[in-house]
Short mmCIF file of C-alpha atoms (C1' of nucleotides) in Angstrom, two decimals:
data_model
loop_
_atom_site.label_atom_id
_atom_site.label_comp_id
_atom_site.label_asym_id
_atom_site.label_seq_id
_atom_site.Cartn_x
_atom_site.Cartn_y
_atom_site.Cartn_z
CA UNK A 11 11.29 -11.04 -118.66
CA UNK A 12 14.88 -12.12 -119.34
CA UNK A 13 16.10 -15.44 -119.68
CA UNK A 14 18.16 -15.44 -116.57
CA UNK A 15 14.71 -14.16 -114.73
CA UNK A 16 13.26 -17.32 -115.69
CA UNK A 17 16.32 -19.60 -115.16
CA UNK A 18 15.86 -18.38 -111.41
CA UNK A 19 12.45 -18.61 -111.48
CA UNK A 20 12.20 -22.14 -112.62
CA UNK A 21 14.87 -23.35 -110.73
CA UNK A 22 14.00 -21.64 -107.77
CA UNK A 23 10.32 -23.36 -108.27
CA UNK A 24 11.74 -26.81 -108.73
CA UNK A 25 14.22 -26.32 -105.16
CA UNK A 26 10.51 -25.59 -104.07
CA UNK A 27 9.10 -28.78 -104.81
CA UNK A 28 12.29 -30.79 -104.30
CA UNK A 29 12.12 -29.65 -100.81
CA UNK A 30 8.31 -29.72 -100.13
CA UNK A 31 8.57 -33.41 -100.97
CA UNK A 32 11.34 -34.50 -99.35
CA UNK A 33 10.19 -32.97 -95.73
CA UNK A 34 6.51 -34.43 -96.74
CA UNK A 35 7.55 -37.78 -97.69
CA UNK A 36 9.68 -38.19 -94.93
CA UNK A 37 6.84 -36.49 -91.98
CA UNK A 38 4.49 -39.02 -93.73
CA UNK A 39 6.65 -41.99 -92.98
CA UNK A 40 7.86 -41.21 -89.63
CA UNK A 41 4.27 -39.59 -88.35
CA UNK A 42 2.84 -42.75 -90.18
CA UNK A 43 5.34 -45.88 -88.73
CA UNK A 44 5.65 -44.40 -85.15
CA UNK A 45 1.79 -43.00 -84.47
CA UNK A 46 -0.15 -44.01 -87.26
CA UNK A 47 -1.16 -40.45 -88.55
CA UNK A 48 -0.51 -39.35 -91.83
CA UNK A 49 0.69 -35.45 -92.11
CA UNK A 50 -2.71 -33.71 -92.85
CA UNK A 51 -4.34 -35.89 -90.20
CA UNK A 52 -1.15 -34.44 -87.72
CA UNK A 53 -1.43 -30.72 -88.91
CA UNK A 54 -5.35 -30.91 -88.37
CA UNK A 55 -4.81 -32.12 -84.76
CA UNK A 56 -2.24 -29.57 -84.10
CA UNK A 57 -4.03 -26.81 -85.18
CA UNK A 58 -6.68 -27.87 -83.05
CA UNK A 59 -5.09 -28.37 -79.78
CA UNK A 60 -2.56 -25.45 -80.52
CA UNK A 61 -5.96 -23.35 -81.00
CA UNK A 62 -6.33 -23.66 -77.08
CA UNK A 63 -10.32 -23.86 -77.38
CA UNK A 64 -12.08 -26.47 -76.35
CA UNK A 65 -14.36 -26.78 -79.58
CA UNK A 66 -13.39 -25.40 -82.73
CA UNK A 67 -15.87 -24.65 -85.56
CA UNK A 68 -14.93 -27.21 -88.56
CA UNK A 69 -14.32 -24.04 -91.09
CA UNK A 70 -12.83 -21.94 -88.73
CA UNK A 71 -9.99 -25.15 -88.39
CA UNK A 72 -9.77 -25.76 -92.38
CA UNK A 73 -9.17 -21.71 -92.49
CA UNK A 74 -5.17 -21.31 -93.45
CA UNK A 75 -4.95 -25.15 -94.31
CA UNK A 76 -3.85 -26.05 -97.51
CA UNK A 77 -6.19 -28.73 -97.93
CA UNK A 78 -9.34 -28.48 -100.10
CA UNK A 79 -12.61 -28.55 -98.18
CA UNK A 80 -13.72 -32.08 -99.31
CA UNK A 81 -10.02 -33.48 -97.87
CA UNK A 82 -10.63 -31.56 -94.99
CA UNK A 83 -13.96 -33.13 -94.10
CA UNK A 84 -11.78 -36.54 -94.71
CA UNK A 85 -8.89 -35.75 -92.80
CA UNK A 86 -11.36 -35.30 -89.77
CA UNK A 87 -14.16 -37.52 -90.46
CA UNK A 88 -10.49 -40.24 -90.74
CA UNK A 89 -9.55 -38.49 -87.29
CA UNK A 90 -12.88 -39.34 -85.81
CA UNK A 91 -12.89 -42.84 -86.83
CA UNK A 92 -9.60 -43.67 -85.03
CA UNK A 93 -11.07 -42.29 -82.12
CA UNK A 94 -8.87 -38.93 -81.75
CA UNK A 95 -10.92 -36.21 -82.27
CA UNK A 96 -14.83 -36.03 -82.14
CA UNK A 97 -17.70 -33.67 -83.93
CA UNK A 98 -20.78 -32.37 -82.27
CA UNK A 99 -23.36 -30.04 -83.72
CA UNK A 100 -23.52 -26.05 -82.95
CA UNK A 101 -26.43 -25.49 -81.66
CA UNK A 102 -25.95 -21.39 -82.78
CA UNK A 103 -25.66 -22.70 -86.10
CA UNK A 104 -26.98 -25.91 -86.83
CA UNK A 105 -25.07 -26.15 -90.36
CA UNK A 106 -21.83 -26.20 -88.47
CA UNK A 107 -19.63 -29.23 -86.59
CA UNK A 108 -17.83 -28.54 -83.74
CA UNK A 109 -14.64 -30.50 -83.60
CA UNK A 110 -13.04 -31.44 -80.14
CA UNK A 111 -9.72 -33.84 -79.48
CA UNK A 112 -10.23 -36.30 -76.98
CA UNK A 113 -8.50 -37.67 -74.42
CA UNK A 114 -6.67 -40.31 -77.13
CA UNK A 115 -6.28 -37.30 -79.76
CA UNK A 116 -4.08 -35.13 -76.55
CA UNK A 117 -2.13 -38.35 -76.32
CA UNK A 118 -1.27 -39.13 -79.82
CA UNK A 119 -0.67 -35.51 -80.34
CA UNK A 120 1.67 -34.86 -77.23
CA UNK A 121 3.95 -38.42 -79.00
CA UNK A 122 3.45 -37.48 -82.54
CA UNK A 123 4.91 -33.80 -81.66
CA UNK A 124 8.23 -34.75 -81.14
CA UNK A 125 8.59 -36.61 -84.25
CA UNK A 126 6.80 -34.14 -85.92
CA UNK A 127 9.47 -31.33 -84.83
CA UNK A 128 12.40 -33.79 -85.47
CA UNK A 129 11.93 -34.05 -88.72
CA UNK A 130 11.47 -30.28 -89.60
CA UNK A 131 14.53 -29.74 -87.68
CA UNK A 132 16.49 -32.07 -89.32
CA UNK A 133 15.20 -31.02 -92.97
CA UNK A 134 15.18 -27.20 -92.52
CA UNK A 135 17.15 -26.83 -89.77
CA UNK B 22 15.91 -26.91 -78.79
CA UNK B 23 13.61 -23.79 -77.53
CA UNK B 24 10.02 -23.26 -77.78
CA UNK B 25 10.94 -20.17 -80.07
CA UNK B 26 12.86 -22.37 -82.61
CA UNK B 27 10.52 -24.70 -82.51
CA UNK B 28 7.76 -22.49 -82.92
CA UNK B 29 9.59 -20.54 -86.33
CA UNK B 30 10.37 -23.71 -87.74
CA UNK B 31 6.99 -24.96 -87.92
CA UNK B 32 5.69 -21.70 -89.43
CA UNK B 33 8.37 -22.30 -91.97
CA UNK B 34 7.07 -25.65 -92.56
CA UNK B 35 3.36 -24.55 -93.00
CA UNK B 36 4.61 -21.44 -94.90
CA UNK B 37 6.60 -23.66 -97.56
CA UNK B 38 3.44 -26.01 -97.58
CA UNK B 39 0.65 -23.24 -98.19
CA UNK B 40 3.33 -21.77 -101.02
CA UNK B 41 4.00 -24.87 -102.55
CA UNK B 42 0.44 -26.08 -102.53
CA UNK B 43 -1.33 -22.85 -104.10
CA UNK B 44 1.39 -22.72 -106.33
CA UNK B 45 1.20 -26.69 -107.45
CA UNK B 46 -2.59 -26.14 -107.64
CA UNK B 47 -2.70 -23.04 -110.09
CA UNK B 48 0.08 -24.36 -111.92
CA UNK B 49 -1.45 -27.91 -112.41
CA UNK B 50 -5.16 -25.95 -112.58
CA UNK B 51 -3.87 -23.82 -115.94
CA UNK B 52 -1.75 -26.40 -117.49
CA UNK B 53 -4.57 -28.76 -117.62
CA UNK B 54 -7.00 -25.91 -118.89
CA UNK B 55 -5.53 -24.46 -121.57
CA UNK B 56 -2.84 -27.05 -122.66
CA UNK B 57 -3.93 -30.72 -121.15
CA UNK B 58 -0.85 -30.83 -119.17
CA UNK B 59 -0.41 -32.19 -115.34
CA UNK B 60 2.39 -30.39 -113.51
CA UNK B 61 4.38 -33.62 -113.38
CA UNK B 62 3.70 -33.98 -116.94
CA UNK B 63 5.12 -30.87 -118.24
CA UNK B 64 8.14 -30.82 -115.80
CA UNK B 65 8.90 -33.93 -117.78
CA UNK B 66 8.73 -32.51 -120.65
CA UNK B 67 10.40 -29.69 -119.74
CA UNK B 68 14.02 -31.50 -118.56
CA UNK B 69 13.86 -33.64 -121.86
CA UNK B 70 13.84 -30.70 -124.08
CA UNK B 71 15.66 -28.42 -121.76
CA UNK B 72 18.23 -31.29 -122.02
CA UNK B 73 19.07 -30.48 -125.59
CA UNK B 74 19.52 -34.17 -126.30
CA UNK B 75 17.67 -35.90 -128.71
CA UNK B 76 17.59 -39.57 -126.42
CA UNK B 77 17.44 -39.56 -122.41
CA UNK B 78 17.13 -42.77 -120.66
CA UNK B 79 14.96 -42.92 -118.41
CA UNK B 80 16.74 -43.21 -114.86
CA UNK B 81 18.85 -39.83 -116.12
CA UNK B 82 15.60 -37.95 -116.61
CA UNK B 83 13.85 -38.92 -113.52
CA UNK B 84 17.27 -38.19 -111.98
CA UNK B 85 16.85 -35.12 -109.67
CA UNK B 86 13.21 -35.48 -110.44
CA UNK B 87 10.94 -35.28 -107.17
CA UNK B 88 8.69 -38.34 -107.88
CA UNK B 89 9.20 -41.73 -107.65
CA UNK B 90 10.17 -44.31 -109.66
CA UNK B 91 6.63 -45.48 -110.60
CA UNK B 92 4.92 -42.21 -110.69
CA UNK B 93 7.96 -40.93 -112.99
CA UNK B 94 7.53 -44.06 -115.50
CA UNK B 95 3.38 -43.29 -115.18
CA UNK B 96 3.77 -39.64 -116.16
CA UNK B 97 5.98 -40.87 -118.93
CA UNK B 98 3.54 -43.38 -120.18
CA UNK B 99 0.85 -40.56 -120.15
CA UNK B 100 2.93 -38.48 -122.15
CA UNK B 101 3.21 -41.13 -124.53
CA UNK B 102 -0.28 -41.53 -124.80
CA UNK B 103 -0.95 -38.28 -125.44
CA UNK B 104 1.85 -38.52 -128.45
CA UNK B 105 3.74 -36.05 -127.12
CA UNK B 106 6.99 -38.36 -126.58
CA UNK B 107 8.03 -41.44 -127.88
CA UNK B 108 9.88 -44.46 -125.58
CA UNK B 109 12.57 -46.54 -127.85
CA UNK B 110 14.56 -49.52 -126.77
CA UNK B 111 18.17 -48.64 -125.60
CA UNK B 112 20.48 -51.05 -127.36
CA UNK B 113 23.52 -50.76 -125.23
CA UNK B 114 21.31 -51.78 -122.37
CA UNK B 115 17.94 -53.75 -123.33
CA UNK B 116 16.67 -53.07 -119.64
CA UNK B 117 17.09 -49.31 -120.49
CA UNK B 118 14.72 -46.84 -122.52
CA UNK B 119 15.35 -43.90 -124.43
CA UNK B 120 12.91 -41.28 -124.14
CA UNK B 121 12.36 -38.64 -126.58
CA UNK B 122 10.10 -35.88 -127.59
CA UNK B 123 7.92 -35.63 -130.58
CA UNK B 124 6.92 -32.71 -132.50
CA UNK B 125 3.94 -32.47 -131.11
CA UNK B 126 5.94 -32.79 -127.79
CA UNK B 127 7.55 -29.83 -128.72
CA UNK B 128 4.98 -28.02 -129.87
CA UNK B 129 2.75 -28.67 -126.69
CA UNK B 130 6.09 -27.83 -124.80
CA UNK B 131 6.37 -24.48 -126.54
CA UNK B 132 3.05 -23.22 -125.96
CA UNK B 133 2.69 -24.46 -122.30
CA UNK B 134 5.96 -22.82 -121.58
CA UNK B 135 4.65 -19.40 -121.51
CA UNK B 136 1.87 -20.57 -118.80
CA UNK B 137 3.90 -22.18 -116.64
CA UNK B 138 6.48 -19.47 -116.57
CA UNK B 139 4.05 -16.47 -116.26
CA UNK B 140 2.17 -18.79 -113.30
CA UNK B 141 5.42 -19.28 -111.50
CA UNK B 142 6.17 -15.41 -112.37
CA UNK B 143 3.00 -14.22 -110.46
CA UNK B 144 3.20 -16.47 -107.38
CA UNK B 145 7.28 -15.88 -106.84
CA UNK B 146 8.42 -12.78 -108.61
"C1'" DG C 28 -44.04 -15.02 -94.85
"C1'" DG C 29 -42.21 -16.95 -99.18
"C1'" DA C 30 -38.72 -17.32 -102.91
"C1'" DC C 31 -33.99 -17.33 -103.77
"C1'" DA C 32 -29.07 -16.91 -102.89
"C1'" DT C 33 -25.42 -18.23 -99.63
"C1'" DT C 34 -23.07 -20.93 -96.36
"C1'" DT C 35 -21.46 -25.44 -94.06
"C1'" DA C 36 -20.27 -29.86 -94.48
"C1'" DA C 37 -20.44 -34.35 -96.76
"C1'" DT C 38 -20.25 -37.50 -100.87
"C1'" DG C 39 -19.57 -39.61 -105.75
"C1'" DC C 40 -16.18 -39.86 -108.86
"C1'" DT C 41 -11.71 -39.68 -111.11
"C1'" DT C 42 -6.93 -39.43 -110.86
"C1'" DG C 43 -2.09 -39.10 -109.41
"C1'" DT C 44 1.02 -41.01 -106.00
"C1'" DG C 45 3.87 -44.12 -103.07
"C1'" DC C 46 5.02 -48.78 -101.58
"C1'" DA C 47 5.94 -53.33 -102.53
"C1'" DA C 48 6.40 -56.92 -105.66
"C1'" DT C 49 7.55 -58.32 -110.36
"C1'" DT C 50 9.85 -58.98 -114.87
"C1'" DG C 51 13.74 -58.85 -117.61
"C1'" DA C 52 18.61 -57.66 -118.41
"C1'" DT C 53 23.36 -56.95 -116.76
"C1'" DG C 54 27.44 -57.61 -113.97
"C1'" DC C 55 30.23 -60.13 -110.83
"C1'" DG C 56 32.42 -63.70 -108.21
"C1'" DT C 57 33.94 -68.26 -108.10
"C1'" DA D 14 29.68 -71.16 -117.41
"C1'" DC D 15 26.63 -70.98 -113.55
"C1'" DG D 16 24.41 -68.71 -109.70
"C1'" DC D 17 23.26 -64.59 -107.48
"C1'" DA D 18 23.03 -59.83 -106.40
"C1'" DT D 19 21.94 -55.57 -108.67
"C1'" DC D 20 19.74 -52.45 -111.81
"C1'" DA D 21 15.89 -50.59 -115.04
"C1'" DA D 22 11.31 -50.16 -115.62
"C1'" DT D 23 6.51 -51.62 -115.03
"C1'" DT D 24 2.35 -53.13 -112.49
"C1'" DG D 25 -1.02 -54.30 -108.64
"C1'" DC D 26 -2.81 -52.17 -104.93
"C1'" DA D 27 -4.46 -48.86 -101.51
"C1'" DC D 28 -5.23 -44.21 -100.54
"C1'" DA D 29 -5.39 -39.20 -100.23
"C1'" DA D 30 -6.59 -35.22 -102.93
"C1'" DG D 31 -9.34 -32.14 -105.98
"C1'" DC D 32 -13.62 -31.04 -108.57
"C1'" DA D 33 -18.33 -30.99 -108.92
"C1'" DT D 34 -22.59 -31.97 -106.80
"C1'" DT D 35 -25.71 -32.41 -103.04
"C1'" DA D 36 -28.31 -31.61 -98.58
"C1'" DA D 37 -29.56 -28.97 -94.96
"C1'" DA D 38 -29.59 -24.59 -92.50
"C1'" DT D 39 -29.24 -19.65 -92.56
"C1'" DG D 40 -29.68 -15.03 -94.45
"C1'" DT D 41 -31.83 -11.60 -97.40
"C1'" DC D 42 -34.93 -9.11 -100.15
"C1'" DC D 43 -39.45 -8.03 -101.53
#
DNA sequence: GGACATTTAATGCTTGTGCAATTGATGCGT
DNA sequence: ACGCATCAATTGCACAAGCATTAAATGTCC
């Protein structure tokens, strides 16, 4: 572990974070002034609709997100209250939640996209 | 704009979040465990010593710094809580502070040092 | 079949964060 | 010298996130 190793490593940690937040902040702003979704709320109804199924278990949909389980049950239970995504029991599994956009959750989505993409590309393109 | 583009940049996106998050998490998980130090907390700490100067203002250490302005003077006041820096009026400019470590700052900054670096070590080396 | 561990999702609680507004000091133009 | 914009730092507020706990359903072992 040499000095220089670390210099790297520390500075190649902070360009890490420096980045993460400026490309967070600035997806929470725009997704949040032009469509009223905050980024979680955005990636969980991408993930969804980019799934292609119909119904998606809830774990199945927190599986590869970054959020903890308890914001994850947030971020949809917030989805669900603005009217953009709805839960219904499994019936093969009666612990589980099926989660399914509606027609308002396609709509949002299909606006929010473009933002969405504009701001990646402008960050890390 | 294609669909391909499109499509790698938003992997990139969720890649850089997924790193940065389990990263931020372990980091801010053994800081607090075995030293009592947020992430945000010891980054502080870690420019004003790295600085070599004995006084920083303020605005120069939060310069480059990803929070903002009020988390940045929050973390500070933590820090000072916790004795581990000291705030001290800045007489060339009365709206100004200097900020600078105490011993136990740099104590608590020598011992956490060796955490954070191994963390970072195992998640990017 | 009954006791116990495991899984799924939600909730209480605390905390760190950003935004906007505020306070106090400095600089600048006239 | 006065008024006004600007700058430094803090504070009120709302909110999203993580941890730990809980509740209900399922699985497993005997």
């Amino acid at each position: 572990m040499s000095g220089t190793e670390e210099g790297t490593l520390v500075a190649q940690w902070r360009d890490l974070v420096t980045c993460y937040n400026k490309v967070a902040c600035d997806l929470d702003r725009e997704l949040q002034d032009q469509h009223g979704l905050g980024m979680s709320e955005f990636e969980v109804l991408d993930r969804l609709i980019e799934s292609g199924q119909e119904k998606v278990r809830m774990h199945e949909l927190a599986e590869g997100m970054y959020l903890s389980q308890s914001a994850f049950s947030r971020t949809v239970a917030r989805l669900e209250r603005a009217g953009l995504v709805s839960r219904a029991m499994c019936m093969d599994d009666r612990r589980a939640l099926f989660v399914t956009a509606t027609e308002a959750g396609r709509a949002r989505h299909t606006d929010a996209r473009d933002t969405h993409r504009k701001v990646l590309a402008h960050h890390l393109g």
